[in-house]
Tab-separated table of C-alpha atoms (C1' of nucleotides) in Angstrom:
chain	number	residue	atom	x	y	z
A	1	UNK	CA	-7.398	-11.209	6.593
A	2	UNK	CA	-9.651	-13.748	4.208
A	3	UNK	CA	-10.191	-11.998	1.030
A	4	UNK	CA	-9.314	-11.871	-2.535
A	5	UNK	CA	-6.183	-10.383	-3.786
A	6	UNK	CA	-5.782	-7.430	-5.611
A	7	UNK	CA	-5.433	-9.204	-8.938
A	8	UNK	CA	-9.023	-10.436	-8.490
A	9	UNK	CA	-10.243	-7.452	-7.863
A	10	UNK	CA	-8.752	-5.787	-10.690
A	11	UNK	CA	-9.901	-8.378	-12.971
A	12	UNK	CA	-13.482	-7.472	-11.335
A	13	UNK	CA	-13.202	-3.822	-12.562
A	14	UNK	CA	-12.156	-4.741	-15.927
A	15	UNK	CA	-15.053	-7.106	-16.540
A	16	UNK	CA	-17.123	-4.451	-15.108
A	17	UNK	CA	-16.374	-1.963	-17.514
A	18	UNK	CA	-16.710	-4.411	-20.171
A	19	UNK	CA	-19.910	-5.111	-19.190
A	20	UNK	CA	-21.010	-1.224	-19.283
A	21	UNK	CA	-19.641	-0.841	-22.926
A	22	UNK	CA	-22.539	-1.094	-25.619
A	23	UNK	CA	-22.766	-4.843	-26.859
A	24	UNK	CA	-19.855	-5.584	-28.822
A	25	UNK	CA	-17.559	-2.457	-27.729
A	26	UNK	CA	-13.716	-3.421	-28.057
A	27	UNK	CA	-11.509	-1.880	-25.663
A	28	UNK	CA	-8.153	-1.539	-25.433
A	29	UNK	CA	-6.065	-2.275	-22.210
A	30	UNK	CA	-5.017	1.206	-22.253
A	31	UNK	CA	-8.367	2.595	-22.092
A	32	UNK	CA	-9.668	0.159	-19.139
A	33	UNK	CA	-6.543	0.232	-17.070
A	34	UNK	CA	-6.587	4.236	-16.812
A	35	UNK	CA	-10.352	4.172	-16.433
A	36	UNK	CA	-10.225	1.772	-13.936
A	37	UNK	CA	-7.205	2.463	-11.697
A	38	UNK	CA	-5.307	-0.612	-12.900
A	39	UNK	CA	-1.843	-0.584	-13.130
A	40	UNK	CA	-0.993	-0.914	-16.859
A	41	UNK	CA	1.558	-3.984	-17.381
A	42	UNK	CA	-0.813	-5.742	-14.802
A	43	UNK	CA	-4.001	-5.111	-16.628
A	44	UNK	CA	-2.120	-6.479	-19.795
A	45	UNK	CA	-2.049	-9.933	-17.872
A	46	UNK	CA	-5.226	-9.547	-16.929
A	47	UNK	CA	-6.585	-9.287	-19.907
A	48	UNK	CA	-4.651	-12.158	-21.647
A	49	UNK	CA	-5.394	-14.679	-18.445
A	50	UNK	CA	-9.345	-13.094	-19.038
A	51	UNK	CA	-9.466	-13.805	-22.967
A	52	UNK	CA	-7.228	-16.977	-22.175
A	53	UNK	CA	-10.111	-18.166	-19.879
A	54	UNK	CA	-13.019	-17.630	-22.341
A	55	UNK	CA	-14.616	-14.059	-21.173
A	56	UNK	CA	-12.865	-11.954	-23.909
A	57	UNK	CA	-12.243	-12.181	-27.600
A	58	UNK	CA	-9.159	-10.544	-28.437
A	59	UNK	CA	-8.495	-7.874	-31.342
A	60	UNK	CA	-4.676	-8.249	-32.373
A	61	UNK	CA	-3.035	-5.396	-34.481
A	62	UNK	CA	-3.414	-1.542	-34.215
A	63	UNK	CA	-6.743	-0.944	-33.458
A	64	UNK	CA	-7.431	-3.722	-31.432
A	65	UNK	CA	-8.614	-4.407	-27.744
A	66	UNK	CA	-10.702	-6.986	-26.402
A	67	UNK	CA	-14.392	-7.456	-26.091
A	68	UNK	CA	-16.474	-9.780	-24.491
A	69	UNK	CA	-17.201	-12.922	-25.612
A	70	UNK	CA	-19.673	-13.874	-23.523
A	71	UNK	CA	-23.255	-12.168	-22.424
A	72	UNK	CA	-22.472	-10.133	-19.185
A	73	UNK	CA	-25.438	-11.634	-18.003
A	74	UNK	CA	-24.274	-15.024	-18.387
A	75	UNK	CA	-20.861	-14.169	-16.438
A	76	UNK	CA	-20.782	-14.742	-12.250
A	77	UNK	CA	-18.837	-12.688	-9.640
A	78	UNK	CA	-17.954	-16.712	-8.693
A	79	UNK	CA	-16.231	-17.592	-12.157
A	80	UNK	CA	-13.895	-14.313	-12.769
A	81	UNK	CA	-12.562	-14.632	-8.601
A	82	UNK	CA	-11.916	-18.610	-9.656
A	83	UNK	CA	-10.582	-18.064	-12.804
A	84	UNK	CA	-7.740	-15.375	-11.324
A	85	UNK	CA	-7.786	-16.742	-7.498
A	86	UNK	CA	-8.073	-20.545	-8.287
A	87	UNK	CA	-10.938	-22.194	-6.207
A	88	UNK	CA	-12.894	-20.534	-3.385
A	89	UNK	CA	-11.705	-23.171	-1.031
A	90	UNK	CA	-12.675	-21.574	2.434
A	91	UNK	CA	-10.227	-24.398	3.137
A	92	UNK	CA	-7.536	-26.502	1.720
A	93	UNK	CA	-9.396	-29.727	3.027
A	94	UNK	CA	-12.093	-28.678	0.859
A	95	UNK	CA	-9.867	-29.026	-2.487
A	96	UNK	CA	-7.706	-31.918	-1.359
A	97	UNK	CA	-9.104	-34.067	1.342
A	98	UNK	CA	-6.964	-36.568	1.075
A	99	UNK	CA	-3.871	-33.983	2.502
A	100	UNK	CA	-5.692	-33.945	5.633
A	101	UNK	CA	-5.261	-37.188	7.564
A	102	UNK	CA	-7.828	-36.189	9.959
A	103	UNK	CA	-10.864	-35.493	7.988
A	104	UNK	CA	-12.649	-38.598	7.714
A	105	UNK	CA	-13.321	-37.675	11.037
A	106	UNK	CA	-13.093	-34.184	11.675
A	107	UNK	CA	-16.579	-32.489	11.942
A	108	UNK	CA	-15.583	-29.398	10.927
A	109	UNK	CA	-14.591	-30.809	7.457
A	110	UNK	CA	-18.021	-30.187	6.490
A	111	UNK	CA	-18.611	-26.494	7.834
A	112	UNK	CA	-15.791	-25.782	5.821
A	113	UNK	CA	-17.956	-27.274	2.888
A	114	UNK	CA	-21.278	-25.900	3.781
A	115	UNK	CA	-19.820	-22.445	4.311
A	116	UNK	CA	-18.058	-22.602	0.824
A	117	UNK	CA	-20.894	-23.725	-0.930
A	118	UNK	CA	-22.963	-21.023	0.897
A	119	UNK	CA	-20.423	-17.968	-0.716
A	120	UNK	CA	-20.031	-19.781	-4.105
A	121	UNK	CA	-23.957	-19.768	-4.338
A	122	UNK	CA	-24.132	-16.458	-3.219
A	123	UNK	CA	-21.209	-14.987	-5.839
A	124	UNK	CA	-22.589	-17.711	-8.468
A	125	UNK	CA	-25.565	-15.689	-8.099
A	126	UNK	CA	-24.165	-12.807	-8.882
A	127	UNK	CA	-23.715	-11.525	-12.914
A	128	UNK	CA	-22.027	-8.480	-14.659
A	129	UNK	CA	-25.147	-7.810	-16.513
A	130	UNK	CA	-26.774	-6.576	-12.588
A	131	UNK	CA	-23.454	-4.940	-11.971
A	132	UNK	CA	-23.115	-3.297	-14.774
A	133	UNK	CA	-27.053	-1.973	-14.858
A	134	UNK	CA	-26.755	-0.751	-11.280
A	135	UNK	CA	-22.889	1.470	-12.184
A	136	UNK	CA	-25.229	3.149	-15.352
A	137	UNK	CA	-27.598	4.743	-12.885
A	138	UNK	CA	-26.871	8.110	-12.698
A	139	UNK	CA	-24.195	9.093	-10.533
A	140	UNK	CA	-24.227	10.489	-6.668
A	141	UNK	CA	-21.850	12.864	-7.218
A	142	UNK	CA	-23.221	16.119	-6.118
A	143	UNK	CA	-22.333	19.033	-9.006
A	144	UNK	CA	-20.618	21.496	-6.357
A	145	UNK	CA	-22.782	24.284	-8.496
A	146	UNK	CA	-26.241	22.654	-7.086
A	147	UNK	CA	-28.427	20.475	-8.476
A	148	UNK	CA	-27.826	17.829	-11.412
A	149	UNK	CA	-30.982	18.266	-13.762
B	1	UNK	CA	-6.967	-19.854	-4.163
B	2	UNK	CA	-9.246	-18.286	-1.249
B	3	UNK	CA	-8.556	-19.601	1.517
B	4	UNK	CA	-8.053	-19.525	5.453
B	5	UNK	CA	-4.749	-20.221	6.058
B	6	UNK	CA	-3.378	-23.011	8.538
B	7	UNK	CA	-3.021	-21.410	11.611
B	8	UNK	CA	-6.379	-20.971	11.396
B	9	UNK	CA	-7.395	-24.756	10.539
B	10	UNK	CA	-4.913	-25.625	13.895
B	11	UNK	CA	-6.597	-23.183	15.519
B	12	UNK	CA	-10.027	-24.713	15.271
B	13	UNK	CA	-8.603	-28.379	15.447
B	14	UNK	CA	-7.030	-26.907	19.249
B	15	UNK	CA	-10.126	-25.706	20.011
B	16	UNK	CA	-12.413	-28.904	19.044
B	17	UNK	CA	-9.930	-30.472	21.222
B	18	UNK	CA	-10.926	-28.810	24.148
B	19	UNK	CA	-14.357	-28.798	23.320
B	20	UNK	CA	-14.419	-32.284	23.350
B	21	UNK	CA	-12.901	-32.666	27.452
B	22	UNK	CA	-15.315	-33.259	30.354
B	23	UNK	CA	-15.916	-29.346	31.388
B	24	UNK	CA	-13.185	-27.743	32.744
B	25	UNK	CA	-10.275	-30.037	31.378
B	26	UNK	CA	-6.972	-28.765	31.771
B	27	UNK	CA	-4.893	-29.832	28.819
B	28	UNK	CA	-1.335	-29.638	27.317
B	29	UNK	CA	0.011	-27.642	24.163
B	30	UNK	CA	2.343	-31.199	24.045
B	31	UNK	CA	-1.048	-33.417	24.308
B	32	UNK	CA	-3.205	-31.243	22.066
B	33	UNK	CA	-0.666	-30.762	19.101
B	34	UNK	CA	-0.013	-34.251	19.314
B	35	UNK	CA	-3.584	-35.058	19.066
B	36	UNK	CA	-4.532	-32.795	16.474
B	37	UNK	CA	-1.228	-33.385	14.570
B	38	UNK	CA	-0.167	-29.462	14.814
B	39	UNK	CA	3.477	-28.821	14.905
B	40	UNK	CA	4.785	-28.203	18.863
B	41	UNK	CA	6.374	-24.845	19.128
B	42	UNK	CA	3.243	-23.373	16.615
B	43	UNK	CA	1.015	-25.148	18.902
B	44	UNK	CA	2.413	-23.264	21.503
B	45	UNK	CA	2.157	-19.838	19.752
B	46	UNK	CA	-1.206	-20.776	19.191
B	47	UNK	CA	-2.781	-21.624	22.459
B	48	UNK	CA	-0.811	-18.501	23.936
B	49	UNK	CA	-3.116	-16.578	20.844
B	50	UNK	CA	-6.545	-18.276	21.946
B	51	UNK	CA	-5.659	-17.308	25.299
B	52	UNK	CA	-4.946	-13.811	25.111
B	53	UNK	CA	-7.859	-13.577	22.642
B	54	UNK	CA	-9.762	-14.835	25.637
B	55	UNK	CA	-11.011	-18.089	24.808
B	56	UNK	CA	-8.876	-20.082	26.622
B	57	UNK	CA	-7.686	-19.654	30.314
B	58	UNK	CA	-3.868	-20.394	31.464
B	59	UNK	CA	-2.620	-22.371	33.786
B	60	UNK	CA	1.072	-21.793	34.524
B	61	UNK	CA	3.763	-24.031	36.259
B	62	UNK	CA	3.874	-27.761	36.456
B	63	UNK	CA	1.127	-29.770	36.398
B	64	UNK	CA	-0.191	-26.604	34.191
B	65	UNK	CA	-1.869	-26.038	30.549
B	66	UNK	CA	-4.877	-24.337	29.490
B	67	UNK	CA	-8.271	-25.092	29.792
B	68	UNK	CA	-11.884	-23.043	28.177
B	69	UNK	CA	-12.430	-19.920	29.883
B	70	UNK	CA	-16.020	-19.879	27.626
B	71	UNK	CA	-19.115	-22.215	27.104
B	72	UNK	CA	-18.500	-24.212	23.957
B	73	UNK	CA	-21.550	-23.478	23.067
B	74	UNK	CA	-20.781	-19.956	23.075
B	75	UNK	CA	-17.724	-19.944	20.364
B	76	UNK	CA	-18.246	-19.891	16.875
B	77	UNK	CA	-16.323	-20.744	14.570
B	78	UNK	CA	-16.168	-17.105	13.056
B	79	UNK	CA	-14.718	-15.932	15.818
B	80	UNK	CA	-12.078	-17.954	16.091
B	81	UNK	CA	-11.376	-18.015	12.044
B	82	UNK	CA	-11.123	-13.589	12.964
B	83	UNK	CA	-9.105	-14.234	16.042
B	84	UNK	CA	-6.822	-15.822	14.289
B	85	UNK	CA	-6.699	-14.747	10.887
B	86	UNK	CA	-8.053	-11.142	11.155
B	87	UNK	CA	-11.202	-10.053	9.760
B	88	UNK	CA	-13.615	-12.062	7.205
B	89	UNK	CA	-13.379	-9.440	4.985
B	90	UNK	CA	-13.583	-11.077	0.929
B	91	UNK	CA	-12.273	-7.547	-0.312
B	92	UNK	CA	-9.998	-5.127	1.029
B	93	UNK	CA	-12.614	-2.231	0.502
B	94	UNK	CA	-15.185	-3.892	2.822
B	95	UNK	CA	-12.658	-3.157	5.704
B	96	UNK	CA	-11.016	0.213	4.101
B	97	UNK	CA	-12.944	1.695	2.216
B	98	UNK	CA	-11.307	4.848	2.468
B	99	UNK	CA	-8.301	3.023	0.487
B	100	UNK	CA	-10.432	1.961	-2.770
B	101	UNK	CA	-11.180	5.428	-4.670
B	102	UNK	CA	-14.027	4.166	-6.611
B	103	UNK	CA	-15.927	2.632	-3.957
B	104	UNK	CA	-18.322	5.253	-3.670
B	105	UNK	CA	-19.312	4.030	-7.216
B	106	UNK	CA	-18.526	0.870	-7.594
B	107	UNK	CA	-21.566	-1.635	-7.510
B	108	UNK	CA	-18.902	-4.691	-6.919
B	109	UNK	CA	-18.261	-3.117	-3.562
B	110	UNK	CA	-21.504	-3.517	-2.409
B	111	UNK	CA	-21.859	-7.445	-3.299
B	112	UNK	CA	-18.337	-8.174	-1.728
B	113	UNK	CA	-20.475	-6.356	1.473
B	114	UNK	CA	-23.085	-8.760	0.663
B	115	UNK	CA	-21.272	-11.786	0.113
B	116	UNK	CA	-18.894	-11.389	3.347
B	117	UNK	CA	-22.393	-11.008	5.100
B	118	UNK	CA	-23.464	-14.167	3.703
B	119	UNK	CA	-20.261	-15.639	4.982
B	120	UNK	CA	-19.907	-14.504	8.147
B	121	UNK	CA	-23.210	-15.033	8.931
B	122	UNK	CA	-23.103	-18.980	8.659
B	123	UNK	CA	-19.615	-19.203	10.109
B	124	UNK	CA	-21.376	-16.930	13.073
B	125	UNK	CA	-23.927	-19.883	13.439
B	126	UNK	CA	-21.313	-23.009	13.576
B	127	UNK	CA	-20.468	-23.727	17.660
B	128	UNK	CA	-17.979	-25.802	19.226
B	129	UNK	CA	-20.576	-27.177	20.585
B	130	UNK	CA	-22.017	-28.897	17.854
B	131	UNK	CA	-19.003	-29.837	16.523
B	132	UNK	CA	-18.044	-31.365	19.587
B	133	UNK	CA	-21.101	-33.280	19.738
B	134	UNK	CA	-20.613	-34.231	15.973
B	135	UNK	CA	-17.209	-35.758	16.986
B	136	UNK	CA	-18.300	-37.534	20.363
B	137	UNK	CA	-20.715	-39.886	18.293
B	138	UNK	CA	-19.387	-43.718	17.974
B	139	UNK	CA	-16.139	-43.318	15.339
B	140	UNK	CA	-16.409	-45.331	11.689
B	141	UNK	CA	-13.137	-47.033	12.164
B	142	UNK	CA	-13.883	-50.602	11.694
B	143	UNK	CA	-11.807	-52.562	14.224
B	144	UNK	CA	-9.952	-54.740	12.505
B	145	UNK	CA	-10.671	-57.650	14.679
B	146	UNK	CA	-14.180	-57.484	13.891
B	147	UNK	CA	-17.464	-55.352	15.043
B	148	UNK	CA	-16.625	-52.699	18.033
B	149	UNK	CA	-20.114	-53.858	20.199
C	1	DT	C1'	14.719	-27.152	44.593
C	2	DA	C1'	14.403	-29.581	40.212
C	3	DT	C1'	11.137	-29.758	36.835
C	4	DA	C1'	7.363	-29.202	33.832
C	5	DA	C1'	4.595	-26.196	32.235
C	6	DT	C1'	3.394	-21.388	29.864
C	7	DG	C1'	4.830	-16.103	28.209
C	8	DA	C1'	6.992	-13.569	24.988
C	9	DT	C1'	9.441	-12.864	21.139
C	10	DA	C1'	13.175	-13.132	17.817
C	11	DC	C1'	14.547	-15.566	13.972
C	12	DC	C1'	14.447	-17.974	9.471
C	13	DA	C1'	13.489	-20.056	4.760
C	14	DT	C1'	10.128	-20.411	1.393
C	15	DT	C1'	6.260	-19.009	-1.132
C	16	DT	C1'	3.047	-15.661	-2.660
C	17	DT	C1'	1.998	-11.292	-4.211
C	18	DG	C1'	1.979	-7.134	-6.815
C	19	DG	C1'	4.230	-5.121	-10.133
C	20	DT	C1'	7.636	-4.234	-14.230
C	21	DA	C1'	10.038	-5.078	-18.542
C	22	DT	C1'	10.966	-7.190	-22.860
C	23	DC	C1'	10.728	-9.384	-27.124
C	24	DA	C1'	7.725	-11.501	-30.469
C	25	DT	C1'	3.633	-11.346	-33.275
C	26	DT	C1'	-0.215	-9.415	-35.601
C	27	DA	C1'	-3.148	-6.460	-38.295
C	28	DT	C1'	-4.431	-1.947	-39.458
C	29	DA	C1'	-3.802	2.744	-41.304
C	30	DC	C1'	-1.663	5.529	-44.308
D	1	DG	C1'	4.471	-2.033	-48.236
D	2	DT	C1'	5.907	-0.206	-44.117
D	3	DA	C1'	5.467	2.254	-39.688
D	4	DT	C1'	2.766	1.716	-35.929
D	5	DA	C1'	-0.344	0.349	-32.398
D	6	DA	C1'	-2.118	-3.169	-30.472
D	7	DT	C1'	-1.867	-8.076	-28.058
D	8	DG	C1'	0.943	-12.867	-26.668
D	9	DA	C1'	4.026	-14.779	-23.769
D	10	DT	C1'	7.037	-14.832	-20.295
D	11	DA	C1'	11.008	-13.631	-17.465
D	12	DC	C1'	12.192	-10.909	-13.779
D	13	DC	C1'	12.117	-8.559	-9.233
D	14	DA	C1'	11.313	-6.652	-4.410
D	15	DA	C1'	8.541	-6.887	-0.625
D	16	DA	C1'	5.309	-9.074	2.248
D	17	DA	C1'	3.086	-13.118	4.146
D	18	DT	C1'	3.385	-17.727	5.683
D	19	DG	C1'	4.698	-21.704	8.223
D	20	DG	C1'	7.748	-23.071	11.222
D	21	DT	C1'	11.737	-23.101	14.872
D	22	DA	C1'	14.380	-21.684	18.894
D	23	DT	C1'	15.326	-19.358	23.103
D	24	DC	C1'	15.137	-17.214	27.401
D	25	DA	C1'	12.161	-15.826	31.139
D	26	DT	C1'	8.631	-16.892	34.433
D	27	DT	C1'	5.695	-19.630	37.201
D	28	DA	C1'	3.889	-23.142	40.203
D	29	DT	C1'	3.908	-27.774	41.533
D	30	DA	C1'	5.770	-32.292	43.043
DNA sequence: TATAATGATACCATTTTGGTATCATTATAC
DNA sequence: GTATAATGATACCAAAATGGTATCATTATA
C-alpha cells in the first residue's frame, strides 16, 4: 500500500488541534495525545521532532506545553508529512538519480517526477488554517434526543 | 520517505520492456531482468505477478516466456504501481475508514481523499504506450567514435 | 528424452515501523 | 527553596515489511 505511516498521521492530528486552539493556546502533550487518539510516549516524540522542526515553541517546566510558532495558515499538509516522512519521493530515482543507472534513459524517470510534483502541489496547497476552520463547524453528530438547536 | 517500493519500479521497468517488442514478442524473465538490471529469481516472482494479475500472458516449456496479453496503450501505470504494490491509498483511512475513529470528523481525511485523487488520477493517465514511444526515440549516448548518422 | 522455460512457494536476513521506558533538565507553584 | 509537572534526548524492543534467494514441480519444445 503507498501511504504515509502512522507517525505522519499522528503528527497531522496534533498540528490540527493546534491549529483549532485560540492564537497562542499552549498545550500540553497530555492534553493533545488523549484528545487526539495518540499514543502518549509517541506523541512526546512528536512533539519534540514538531518544535525541533520549527512548527512549535516549546514551554519547559510545570505548566508548560507547546504552541505554535508559526501561523496555521502559513503551515502545508506537504511540510508536516516531509518533516516526519522525509521527502514525498513517489520514487527513490526522484531523490537520488544517480542510484539508478538506468535513468538517463528511462522515460518513466519523469512520470515519477511529474506525478510527485503533481501531489506535493496539491498537499503544498493545503494549510492548517482551512483544516482547522472546516473541524470548528459545528459537528454532525446527531443528539440521540432530536435536534441540535 | 513516501515512496513506491522496488518491486514496483522492476515492475514497470519489466513492463516497458515488453512494451517496447514488435507486438506480440515473447520474451524471457533471464533476458528481461538482464535488460532492466532486476535481480533473476525476483524477476521471476515478478513476471509470474504481472501474469496472474493479467497483464502478461505465459508461455510454458522451452522455447517459452511471456509475452502482453493487453494493448500497451491500454496499461497505465497506476495499475500496475496497485498490482503490485496494493492500493494508492496516501492514508490508511482512505481505504479503512472504519479503522480511524475520528474520521467522521476529521477534515484531514477528506484532503488525503483529495490528494490520492489527485494522484491516482495522473498515474491513471501515464500508458505504456507513451512511454514506450518515449524510449524508442534515437538514444543520447554519444558513440564514442564519433556522430551515430 | 534431455532441456529450457515457467508455477508455486518456502525461506531468510535486514530494515523499518510503531511503540515503550528512562534519565536528565527546566521552570513554575506553593 | 523545594516538590512537582512539564519537556529533551535517547535507548530499547517486538513485530511487520522488504528485498532477495532457493527449490521442487510442471510443461512443452528441440
Amino acid at each position: 500500500m503507498l501511504t504515509i505511516n502512522r507517525k505522519t498521521d499522528y503528527a497531522a492530528r496534533i498540528l490540527l488541534h493546534l491549529a483549532m486552539q485560540p492564537p497562542g493556546t499552549t498545550v500540553t502533550v497530555q492534553e493533545a495525545a488523549q484528545a487526539r487518539l495518540v499514543p502518549y510516549p509517541l506523541a512526546r516524540r512528536l512533539f519534540s521532532l514538531l518544535a525541533n522542526a520549527g512548527f512549535l515553541k516549546t514551554h519547559r517546566g510545570k505548566g508548560g506545553g507547546f504552541s505554535l510558532a508559526r501561523s496555521p495558515a502559513e503551515i502545508s499538509l506537504l511540510e508536516v508529512v516531509e518533516a516526519v516522512e522525509g521527502p514525498v519521493a513517489l520514487n527513490r530515482c526522484t531523490v537520488e538519480p544517480q542510484e539508478c543507472p538506468l535513468v538517463s534513459d528511462c522515460p518513466v524517470h519523469e512520470e515519477w517526477v511529474k506525478a510527485r510534483d503533481v501531489l506535493r502541489d496539491y498537499l503544498g496547497r493545503v494549510s492548517f488554517q482551512q483544516l482547522a476552520e472546516r473541524a470548528i463547524q459545528p459537528r454532525n453528530h446527531p443528539d440521540p434526543r432530536g435536534g441540535a438547536q
